Amino acid sequence: MSDLAQRQRRIGRIAAGVLMAFAVFYGTFGLMIEYSFSSDPIGPRGFPAGLAVALFGLGAWYWLVPGSTEEWPGQEGRIAALTFLVVSAACVLAMDWIGFVPAMLVLMTVIARLFGANWTLALVNGAGQALLWWLMFGPLLGGTLPKGPLGF
Amino acid sequence: MSFDFLWQGMGVALLPQNLLIGLIGCFLGTIIGCLPAIGPINGIALLLPIAYTSGLPPESALILLAAVYYGAEYGGRISSILLNVPGDAGAVMTAVDGYPMARRGEAAKALAISGISSFYGGMIAVVAMTFLAVPLSWLAIKFGPAEYFVLMVFAFATLGSMVGHEPVKTLLGCVLGLMLTTIGLDATSGAYRFTFDQPELHDGIEFIILVIGLFSISEVLLMLESQVKGTLKPLAVTGSYPSWAEIRYIWWPSVRATVIGFVIGVLPGTGASVASAVSYTTEKRISDKDGTFGKGDIRGLAAPEAANNAAATGAFVPMLTLGVPGSGTTAVMLGALMLYNIQPGPQLFVEQPKLVGGLIASMYIGNILLLIMNLPMVKLFARMLLMPNWILIPGITALSILGVYTAYSSVMSVLIMFGIGIVGYLLRKLGFDMAPIVLGFVLGKVMEVNFRNALALSGGEFGIFFSSTLSIILWIMAIAIVLVPIWLRRRQAARNRAGQPAA
């Protein structure tokens, strides 16, 4: 077996293990669902219990036959993905405090940078898109977007 | 039954004022449909008070709202095909084959094919509605919880077509989708399941959050990876329209999907997402001999689009004939009828021929208008992909965030979408397909609720699932859809063996 195939097998088995552990977690919490009455004989615990068993069984099958996986990103790829996710989460969390437009300006600029724009283009794109989406979903379509100290 | 209502309706729908209203509705609907944030329900809910207070007569108001509705069904496909961000629930399966076509430079063709199949689906369904609306209304009444459950079993049986060379991953995806439906308030017992005291989870994971996370955010992460590797190139866009042969080629898949979509649309509580999912898996089961579905096959694109539009039309049947809305959007439209003091029911066709006829006639005209309006714009929409990635991908991310935020006004929902996106990315890297997860999610809730309601009705007696003719027919269909392909494959293999010369 080649190194690549061995690595794929190992990754598949880790995923199968995670899924089986999740099945145990899901099944345990499923059995702890509290309810005062149920008009049907199955109740709210029945379906989750069945699904937990199915997931565990399928997880075991997956562990036995891990199949193939795609190539995973290198360090640079992982850093880029992490940057995207962290900045996205931070901007989304900050939206209610600083407002939609400033949060989107930062996010759009960072994503444009990640996709190869220089700082000037990224900033222009960030400002343009932040205003465009605010105009479209705010005043134009009547959506409720977070307002910061600047009012947008 | 007399069809006088239709002739009277044609007179109403062809009035210049109503033609203009229909055109405006179609245009607004297309825009609303392609923006994941809005969706037809919100679009109609926004327009309803405007239509009422502006003094439009009821038939004109209904024409406007209906035009927005089926315009949105057309529009939902645009962002699905171009950006992998489904514009509405019914357009999720459109992305499965539409997006790969766009990635290989055939965005214009994919948009045109989906527009034409939407037209096929919409037109055939309107014809069916004209002639079968009242007779078909019994179907909506005959379907009790047991029949709905067996229908879901049938839908899961069609999933066999999704099983590729790694069936365990398909089945795992399906179970994960089903698990997601168990989060939130259990409607039968009132218990909260897997909410961990988070109010945002009380209503469960919303469909739009799931699909935007799974499709759009995971796609952005994959693109980012390609960007870092230097393999992400701007997309080519060929201006080709489908050939006549291709337009003919999608006719039968569209017809089959229309039948499925229309029947599912007539059943209250199922909707366009179930219709497009079942039609896709059924078409794959029937036609995917070469394993091209999921890689940009025009039949895989045409089937869900036709079904989606047929379901949207089918949803009007129980609304008009019984006063039971077939979908969330028709529920809002039912509200519009009530606003005008109009009582839906079988007598509506006799008592309000101008209104019903005008509505149905406007659907014929609306479908033609939408096709005429959409086809020339196909190249324009496709050119959107020529934008540099540093403009396009921030735009996709913004649309995804806005799609969720404006729908639920909750930062937590947006974060859940990103969380689902990360899981989607990891699963895609592991070789999982996203479609079974979505299918499990779409079918799961209807299945569990009806399974338990049926057992509650029967006092725990499982015989209820076999007690009606409809259930038995559906069981036979479910068994047949699993066994017939296996039998056909074995027969073909036996013939091949018999045909081979002895070594």
XYZ file of C-alpha atoms in Angstrom:
655
model
C 0.000 0.000 0.000
C 1.371 3.430 -0.972
C 1.990 6.190 1.579
C -0.901 8.190 0.155
C -3.324 5.281 0.418
C -2.173 4.608 3.984
C -2.648 8.252 4.915
C -6.115 8.303 3.341
C -7.014 5.138 5.218
C -5.830 6.665 8.487
C -7.799 9.880 7.910
C -10.906 7.877 6.988
C -10.599 5.860 10.173
C -10.175 8.998 12.305
C -13.354 10.385 10.693
C -15.155 7.098 11.372
C -14.028 7.250 15.003
C -15.293 10.812 15.333
C -18.648 9.808 13.846
C -18.970 6.827 16.216
C -18.082 9.023 19.190
C -20.664 11.526 17.988
C -23.226 8.711 17.741
C -22.559 7.829 21.406
C -22.818 11.479 22.446
C -25.998 12.015 20.404
C -27.577 8.779 21.629
C -26.758 9.546 25.283
C -28.222 13.046 25.086
C -31.159 11.648 23.125
C -32.019 9.331 25.992
C -31.860 12.247 28.410
C -34.499 14.333 26.599
C -37.047 15.443 29.184
C -40.744 15.422 28.405
C -43.904 15.305 30.452
C -46.212 13.503 28.045
C -46.296 11.980 24.601
C -49.361 11.197 22.551
C -47.499 8.535 20.580
C -45.805 5.365 21.827
C -42.393 6.311 20.369
C -41.963 9.642 22.155
C -39.309 12.259 21.422
C -36.457 9.895 22.334
C -37.254 7.086 19.912
C -36.176 8.644 16.615
C -32.848 10.003 17.961
C -32.100 6.616 19.561
C -32.666 4.831 16.258
C -30.500 7.360 14.420
C -27.699 7.023 16.987
C -27.644 3.254 16.472
C -27.665 3.720 12.682
C -24.823 6.267 12.827
C -22.742 4.033 15.064
C -23.277 1.028 12.795
C -22.482 2.996 9.659
C -19.472 4.538 11.428
C -18.180 1.021 12.119
C -18.684 0.118 8.453
C -16.819 3.290 7.452
C -13.987 2.357 9.848
C -13.683 -1.023 8.131
C -13.860 0.443 4.608
C -12.484 3.998 4.893
C -12.402 4.598 1.121
C -10.578 7.543 -0.367
C -10.257 11.173 0.681
C -9.111 14.281 -1.134
C -5.712 15.778 -0.570
C -5.664 17.961 2.550
C -4.343 21.531 2.492
C -0.803 22.346 3.561
C 0.149 24.793 6.274
C -0.380 27.862 4.080
C -3.840 26.643 3.099
C -4.762 25.939 6.706
C -3.654 29.439 7.770
C -5.695 31.023 4.960
C -8.807 29.012 5.899
C -8.347 29.862 9.564
C -7.910 33.558 8.736
C -11.112 33.510 6.689
C -13.093 31.798 9.442
C -11.722 33.840 12.351
C -12.181 37.179 10.565
C -15.666 36.157 9.391
C -16.725 35.154 12.900
C -15.192 38.301 14.422
C -16.905 40.586 11.901
C -20.257 38.827 12.330
C -19.963 39.110 16.123
C -18.925 42.764 15.857
C -21.763 43.676 13.482
C -24.212 44.492 16.266
C -21.636 46.793 17.899
C -19.906 48.559 15.052
C -22.663 48.325 12.436
C -23.121 46.394 9.210
C -21.104 48.590 6.864
C -17.865 48.804 8.921
C -17.991 45.060 9.709
C -18.542 44.178 6.054
C -15.835 46.635 4.963
C -13.298 44.728 7.053
C -14.558 41.292 6.014
C -14.807 42.037 2.289
C -11.338 43.631 2.335
C -9.746 40.636 4.064
C -11.419 38.131 1.741
C -10.379 40.144 -1.312
C -6.809 40.111 0.016
C -6.991 36.357 0.537
C -8.067 36.003 -3.083
C -5.156 37.959 -4.480
C -6.178 41.637 -4.569
C -3.616 44.240 -3.542
C -4.457 46.467 -0.574
C -5.845 49.336 -2.672
C -8.141 47.100 -4.719
C -9.140 45.143 -1.635
C -10.104 48.312 0.232
C -12.018 49.738 -2.729
C -13.804 46.405 -3.162
C -14.502 46.207 0.572
C -15.989 49.693 0.729
C -17.947 49.255 -2.506
C -19.451 45.894 -1.581
C -20.243 46.914 2.001
C -22.203 49.923 0.717
C -23.822 48.011 -2.149
C -25.146 45.218 0.074
C -26.259 47.667 2.741
C -28.154 49.744 0.179
C -29.754 46.686 -1.414
C -30.778 44.812 1.717
C -31.371 47.855 3.918
C -33.083 50.875 2.369
C -34.064 49.161 -0.908
C -35.535 45.850 0.297
C -36.464 47.027 3.761
C -34.352 44.471 5.638
C -33.217 45.092 9.204
C -29.430 45.306 9.309
C -27.337 46.034 12.409
C -26.738 49.713 13.092
C -23.533 50.908 14.705
C -22.645 54.323 16.118
C -22.594 55.719 12.564
C -26.163 54.605 11.926
C -25.389 51.877 9.337
C -67.172 20.512 -15.157
C -67.412 23.682 -17.234
C -64.268 25.569 -18.143
C -66.038 28.893 -18.565
C -63.917 30.201 -15.714
C -60.830 29.831 -17.887
C -62.236 31.845 -20.790
C -63.435 34.526 -18.412
C -60.039 34.412 -16.734
C -58.228 34.885 -20.048
C -60.256 38.037 -20.525
C -59.145 39.244 -17.099
C -55.478 38.225 -17.383
C -55.100 39.767 -20.837
C -56.280 43.195 -19.703
C -53.327 45.563 -20.271
C -53.322 46.506 -16.582
C -53.092 42.868 -15.469
C -50.503 42.017 -18.106
C -48.340 44.813 -16.760
C -48.917 43.690 -13.170
C -47.955 40.133 -14.171
C -44.808 41.382 -15.883
C -43.792 43.443 -12.847
C -44.520 40.474 -10.573
C -42.433 38.116 -12.736
C -39.518 40.546 -12.735
C -39.682 41.173 -8.975
C -40.083 37.441 -8.362
C -36.980 36.630 -10.417
C -34.936 39.141 -8.407
C -36.417 37.950 -5.098
C -35.773 34.326 -6.073
C -32.113 34.791 -6.865
C -31.397 36.542 -3.561
C -31.115 33.883 -0.862
C -32.131 36.376 1.794
C -35.638 37.067 0.633
C -37.475 34.028 -0.730
C -40.995 34.014 -2.137
C -42.751 34.020 1.267
C -41.068 37.215 2.408
C -41.451 38.785 -1.034
C -45.187 38.124 -1.080
C -45.613 39.125 2.556
C -43.917 42.439 1.733
C -46.068 43.041 -1.348
C -49.411 41.969 0.103
C -50.130 45.129 2.119
C -48.949 47.271 -0.802
C -51.297 45.443 -3.191
C -54.214 45.749 -0.770
C -53.794 49.373 0.172
C -53.176 50.476 -3.419
C -56.757 49.468 -4.197
C -55.974 46.700 -6.684
C -59.004 44.483 -7.389
C -58.637 40.971 -5.894
C -57.882 39.260 -9.210
C -55.112 41.784 -10.001
C -53.654 41.440 -6.494
C -53.665 37.647 -6.789
C -52.077 37.840 -10.269
C -49.321 40.038 -8.825
C -48.638 37.729 -5.888
C -48.771 34.580 -8.021
C -46.395 36.160 -10.561
C -43.939 36.939 -7.752
C -44.269 33.340 -6.538
C -43.483 31.562 -9.783
C -41.024 34.283 -10.787
C -39.133 33.402 -7.612
C -39.173 29.714 -8.582
C -37.490 30.736 -11.851
C -35.070 33.104 -10.123
C -33.960 30.684 -7.409
C -31.911 28.777 -9.950
C -29.669 31.706 -10.930
C -27.537 31.951 -7.787
C -27.739 28.166 -7.407
C -26.113 27.587 -10.796
C -23.689 30.498 -10.824
C -22.566 30.663 -7.199
C -23.644 27.362 -5.606
C -25.789 29.475 -3.244
C -29.378 28.227 -3.600
C -31.737 31.186 -3.938
C -34.616 29.266 -2.365
C -35.366 25.850 -0.904
C -36.549 24.400 -4.213
C -33.323 25.347 -5.992
C -30.960 23.265 -3.852
C -30.912 20.246 -6.172
C -30.441 22.587 -9.149
C -26.942 23.307 -7.850
C -25.965 19.624 -7.931
C -25.632 19.542 -11.727
C -25.990 23.236 -12.527
C -22.937 24.419 -10.619
C -20.539 21.875 -12.209
C -21.782 23.063 -15.612
C -21.018 26.673 -14.633
C -17.549 25.644 -13.390
C -16.711 24.181 -16.786
C -17.798 27.336 -18.590
C -21.350 26.342 -19.503
C -23.157 28.770 -17.209
C -25.212 30.273 -20.034
C -26.301 26.856 -21.236
C -27.144 25.737 -17.688
C -29.245 28.851 -17.096
C -31.032 28.402 -20.411
C -31.675 24.679 -19.815
C -33.030 25.389 -16.343
C -35.205 28.204 -17.707
C -36.633 25.948 -20.412
C -37.262 23.057 -17.993
C -38.872 25.500 -15.555
C -41.110 26.535 -18.438
C -41.917 22.895 -19.271
C -42.684 22.175 -15.605
C -44.679 25.345 -15.083
C -46.753 25.006 -18.260
C -47.580 21.314 -17.892
C -48.510 21.893 -14.266
C -50.805 24.796 -15.149
C -52.544 22.631 -17.753
C -52.906 19.890 -15.107
C -54.229 22.442 -12.650
C -56.773 23.765 -15.153
C -58.289 20.378 -15.814
C -57.544 18.420 -12.637
C -57.656 20.948 -9.794
C -61.040 19.940 -8.404
C -60.713 16.159 -9.006
C -57.195 16.201 -7.504
C -58.219 18.020 -4.375
C -59.339 14.663 -2.893
C -55.686 13.648 -2.829
C -54.879 16.332 -0.301
C -57.655 15.020 1.960
C -56.844 11.329 1.494
C -53.275 11.792 2.675
C -53.241 11.200 6.407
C -50.124 10.791 8.571
C -49.719 7.113 7.587
C -49.796 7.935 3.868
C -47.343 10.799 4.353
C -44.999 8.451 6.192
C -45.138 5.865 3.404
C -44.620 8.650 0.873
C -41.423 9.555 2.736
C -40.393 5.886 2.696
C -40.885 6.004 -1.071
C -38.797 9.175 -1.229
C -36.015 7.473 0.735
C -36.252 4.457 -1.559
C -35.466 6.739 -4.504
C -32.305 7.706 -2.625
C -30.811 4.393 -3.712
C -29.822 6.243 -6.878
C -27.517 8.490 -4.888
C -25.426 5.553 -3.711
C -22.170 5.798 -5.578
C -19.034 3.698 -5.309
C -18.857 4.431 -1.555
C -22.395 3.665 -0.334
C -21.431 4.049 3.332
C -20.731 7.745 2.798
C -24.106 8.295 1.144
C -25.900 6.529 3.988
C -23.879 8.390 6.618
C -24.757 11.685 4.937
C -28.415 10.757 4.979
C -28.323 9.864 8.696
C -26.508 13.108 9.516
C -29.219 15.032 7.641
C -31.900 13.173 9.573
C -30.137 13.926 12.859
C -30.173 17.638 12.145
C -33.971 17.533 11.900
C -34.195 16.317 15.508
C -32.745 19.578 16.865
C -35.326 21.965 18.339
C -38.867 21.781 19.648
C -40.541 18.415 19.165
C -43.987 19.387 17.913
C -45.632 16.156 19.107
C -44.548 16.196 22.758
C -43.424 19.786 23.262
C -39.970 18.614 24.397
C -36.820 20.489 23.427
C -34.267 18.199 21.830
C -30.544 18.925 21.562
C -31.025 22.648 22.148
C -28.618 22.844 25.131
C -30.675 25.768 26.517
C -29.813 27.933 23.512
C -32.943 29.871 22.457
C -31.577 30.138 18.895
C -31.824 26.364 18.600
C -35.422 26.120 19.845
C -36.798 26.322 16.317
C -34.208 23.866 15.058
C -31.716 24.322 12.246
C -33.393 26.237 9.458
C -33.135 24.775 5.979
C -31.629 27.906 4.460
C -28.883 27.981 7.138
C -28.031 24.372 6.395
C -27.851 24.687 2.626
C -25.963 27.979 2.593
C -23.459 26.558 5.078
C -23.060 23.231 3.310
C -22.917 24.552 -0.217
C -21.707 28.129 -0.130
C -19.315 28.426 2.834
C -17.702 25.047 2.200
C -17.269 26.054 -1.452
C -15.542 29.304 -0.429
C -13.172 27.273 1.773
C -12.409 24.909 -1.120
C -11.805 27.875 -3.429
C -9.515 29.433 -0.859
C -7.506 26.240 -0.766
C -7.219 26.290 -4.568
C -6.234 29.953 -4.442
C -3.376 29.182 -2.051
C -2.259 26.287 -4.262
C -2.435 28.588 -7.284
C -4.944 26.387 -9.073
C -7.931 28.745 -8.853
C -8.414 30.350 -12.234
C -11.126 32.800 -13.344
C -13.956 30.886 -14.967
C -14.458 30.788 -18.696
C -17.946 31.559 -19.939
C -18.959 30.192 -23.299
C -21.958 31.896 -24.783
C -23.542 28.726 -26.059
C -27.273 28.185 -25.814
C -28.556 24.619 -25.720
C -29.099 22.993 -29.090
C -32.538 21.866 -30.260
C -31.418 18.304 -29.660
C -30.640 19.158 -26.026
C -33.967 20.952 -25.614
C -35.721 17.841 -26.910
C -33.458 15.637 -24.754
C -34.695 17.244 -21.525
C -38.370 16.921 -22.473
C -39.045 13.500 -20.921
C -36.983 14.079 -17.768
C -38.919 17.337 -17.364
C -42.275 15.623 -17.921
C -41.479 12.894 -15.367
C -40.272 15.483 -12.868
C -43.364 17.626 -13.496
C -45.680 14.743 -12.639
C -43.751 14.085 -9.407
C -43.509 17.776 -8.593
C -47.164 18.510 -9.255
C -48.439 15.597 -7.147
C -46.087 16.457 -4.271
C -47.031 20.125 -4.608
C -50.710 19.229 -4.227
C -49.952 17.551 -0.885
C -49.926 20.148 1.864
C -46.780 20.326 3.966
C -44.311 18.815 1.514
C -43.312 21.578 -0.892
C -40.838 22.353 -3.639
C -37.746 21.141 -1.758
C -39.167 17.612 -1.371
C -40.447 17.698 -4.968
C -37.100 18.679 -6.460
C -35.215 16.167 -4.273
C -37.491 13.239 -5.153
C -37.568 14.135 -8.854
C -33.770 14.369 -8.957
C -33.206 11.006 -7.282
C -35.897 9.383 -9.432
C -34.417 10.786 -12.633
C -30.949 9.695 -11.580
C -32.327 6.234 -10.931
C -33.922 6.122 -14.384
C -31.388 7.890 -16.570
C -27.942 7.903 -14.980
C -26.470 4.957 -16.839
C -23.031 6.542 -17.287
C -22.634 8.101 -13.842
C -22.774 11.649 -15.229
C -25.325 12.966 -12.725
C -23.721 15.315 -10.231
C -21.034 16.212 -12.780
C -23.095 18.576 -14.914
C -25.714 16.414 -16.635
C -28.461 18.499 -18.242
C -31.117 15.936 -17.235
C -30.036 16.283 -13.598
C -30.462 20.019 -13.986
C -33.783 19.885 -15.827
C -35.575 17.448 -13.502
C -35.443 19.392 -10.219
C -36.160 22.670 -11.978
C -39.269 21.294 -13.695
C -40.404 19.656 -10.439
C -39.798 22.787 -8.428
C -42.026 24.872 -10.725
C -44.652 22.154 -10.987
C -44.793 21.900 -7.181
C -45.227 25.658 -6.901
C -48.240 25.404 -9.207
C -49.544 22.235 -7.536
C -49.542 24.034 -4.184
C -52.358 26.245 -5.503
C -54.695 23.261 -5.893
C -55.468 22.615 -2.198
C -55.380 26.340 -1.507
C -58.041 27.185 -4.074
C -60.182 24.070 -3.807
C -60.016 23.351 -0.067
C -58.621 26.466 1.561
C -55.641 24.382 2.710
C -52.322 25.941 1.688
C -49.884 23.537 0.010
C -46.828 25.593 0.965
C -45.780 28.491 3.167
C -46.103 30.883 0.270
C -49.614 29.784 -0.617
C -50.484 30.185 3.085
C -49.645 33.878 2.744
C -51.714 33.989 -0.461
C -54.591 32.393 1.381
C -54.304 35.314 3.760
C -54.630 37.593 0.734
C -57.892 35.886 -0.263
C -59.211 36.252 3.281
C -58.253 39.929 3.197
C -60.630 40.335 0.262
C -63.353 38.314 2.028
C -63.071 35.484 -0.469
C -63.712 31.996 0.885
C -61.705 29.303 -0.936
C -63.305 25.929 -1.639
C -64.663 23.858 -4.526
C -67.383 26.458 -5.088
C -64.757 29.131 -5.714
C -64.517 28.024 -9.364
C -68.245 28.660 -9.781
C -68.699 31.660 -7.505
C -65.524 33.566 -8.451
C -64.774 32.475 -12.029
C -63.061 35.743 -12.873
C -60.713 35.435 -9.925
C -59.761 31.758 -10.315
C -59.742 31.943 -14.099
C -57.722 35.155 -14.018
C -55.189 33.563 -11.705
C -54.828 30.391 -13.780
C -54.736 32.299 -17.069
C -52.090 34.605 -15.616
C -49.963 31.529 -14.912
C -50.033 30.536 -18.592
C -49.082 34.058 -19.570
C -46.588 34.405 -16.707
C -44.694 31.276 -17.722
C -44.366 32.550 -21.283
C -43.294 35.986 -20.017
C -40.713 34.431 -17.715
C -39.206 32.350 -20.495
C -39.056 35.346 -22.831
C -37.619 37.508 -20.048
C -35.102 34.932 -18.800
C -33.548 33.575 -21.992
C -32.061 36.845 -23.277
C -30.694 37.590 -19.794
C -28.896 34.259 -19.574
C -25.643 35.572 -21.075
C -25.824 38.662 -18.900
C -26.172 36.578 -15.729
C -23.428 34.198 -16.866
C -21.029 37.083 -17.382
C -21.185 37.633 -13.638
C -18.736 34.752 -13.391
C -16.157 36.720 -15.374
C -15.600 38.982 -12.392
C -12.243 38.449 -10.691
C -12.384 36.083 -7.732
C -11.443 38.886 -5.350
C -14.774 40.530 -6.173
C -16.886 37.417 -6.704
C -15.987 35.474 -3.563
C -16.406 38.325 -1.063
C -19.790 38.815 -2.782
C -20.715 35.152 -2.255
C -19.729 35.427 1.421
C -21.720 38.642 1.875
C -24.797 37.105 0.215
C -24.498 34.051 2.452
C -24.283 36.168 5.618
C -27.113 38.431 4.493
C -29.233 35.458 3.435
C -29.207 34.152 6.975
C -29.055 37.399 8.926
C -31.963 39.136 7.217
C -34.091 36.001 7.491
C -33.507 35.346 11.204
C -32.005 38.619 12.545
C -29.611 36.569 14.603
C -25.821 36.611 14.761
C -25.936 33.125 16.278
C -27.682 31.806 13.133
C -24.869 33.216 10.975
C -22.282 31.565 13.223
C -24.170 28.262 12.991
C -24.053 28.649 9.198
C -20.260 29.038 9.349
C -20.059 26.003 11.664
C -22.084 23.942 9.193
C -19.829 25.261 6.430
C -16.735 23.947 8.231
C -18.366 20.540 8.711
C -19.418 20.593 5.049
C -15.854 21.385 3.978
C -14.416 18.537 6.087
C -17.023 16.112 4.758
C -16.340 17.141 1.169
C -12.621 16.595 1.707
C -13.476 13.140 3.075
C -15.353 12.382 -0.144
C -18.907 12.858 1.134
C -21.592 14.183 -1.165
C -23.718 17.034 0.207
C -26.958 15.984 -1.512
C -27.807 13.022 0.818
C -27.434 15.300 3.857
C -29.868 17.784 2.360
C -32.252 15.002 1.348
C -32.157 13.458 4.823
C -32.897 16.871 6.271
C -35.744 17.656 3.868
C -37.473 14.325 4.328
C -36.631 13.629 7.966
C -38.957 15.996 9.760
C -42.009 15.107 7.671
C -41.185 11.437 8.149
C -40.814 11.473 11.945
C -43.792 13.712 12.637
C -46.108 11.653 10.447
C -44.778 8.330 11.723
C -45.512 9.338 15.289
C -48.830 11.022 14.480
C -49.971 7.876 12.671
C -49.032 5.732 15.667
C -50.774 8.164 18.004
C -53.923 7.863 15.877
C -53.789 4.074 15.808
C -52.875 3.693 19.488
C -49.495 2.209 18.629
C -50.870 -0.209 16.023
C -48.389 -0.515 13.112
C -51.103 -1.870 10.833
C -52.139 1.724 10.121
C -49.249 1.982 7.663
C -50.862 -0.697 5.509
C -54.493 0.135 6.067
C -55.347 2.273 3.026
C -55.160 1.600 -0.690
C -52.957 4.688 -1.116
C -50.463 3.386 1.459
C -50.329 -0.014 -0.208
C -49.756 1.561 -3.638
C -46.946 3.675 -2.173
C -45.376 0.630 -0.462
C -45.450 -1.251 -3.769
C -43.872 1.724 -5.540
C -41.164 1.996 -2.860
C -40.333 -1.704 -3.061
C -40.398 -1.611 -6.861
C -38.061 1.374 -7.077
C -35.506 -0.534 -4.997
C -35.911 -3.985 -6.518
C -36.638 -3.328 -10.196
C -33.240 -1.737 -10.983
C -31.469 -4.617 -9.186
C -33.511 -7.146 -11.146
C -32.828 -5.291 -14.410
C -29.082 -5.176 -13.675
C -28.993 -8.892 -12.909
C -30.969 -9.708 -16.040
C -28.607 -7.580 -18.117
C -25.576 -9.252 -16.492
C -27.070 -12.685 -17.153
C -27.687 -11.728 -20.805
C -24.132 -10.442 -21.120
C -22.765 -13.684 -19.648
C -24.961 -15.730 -21.964
C -23.757 -13.666 -24.931
C -20.057 -14.134 -24.147
C -18.306 -16.903 -26.009
C -16.896 -19.654 -23.804
C -13.175 -19.206 -23.095
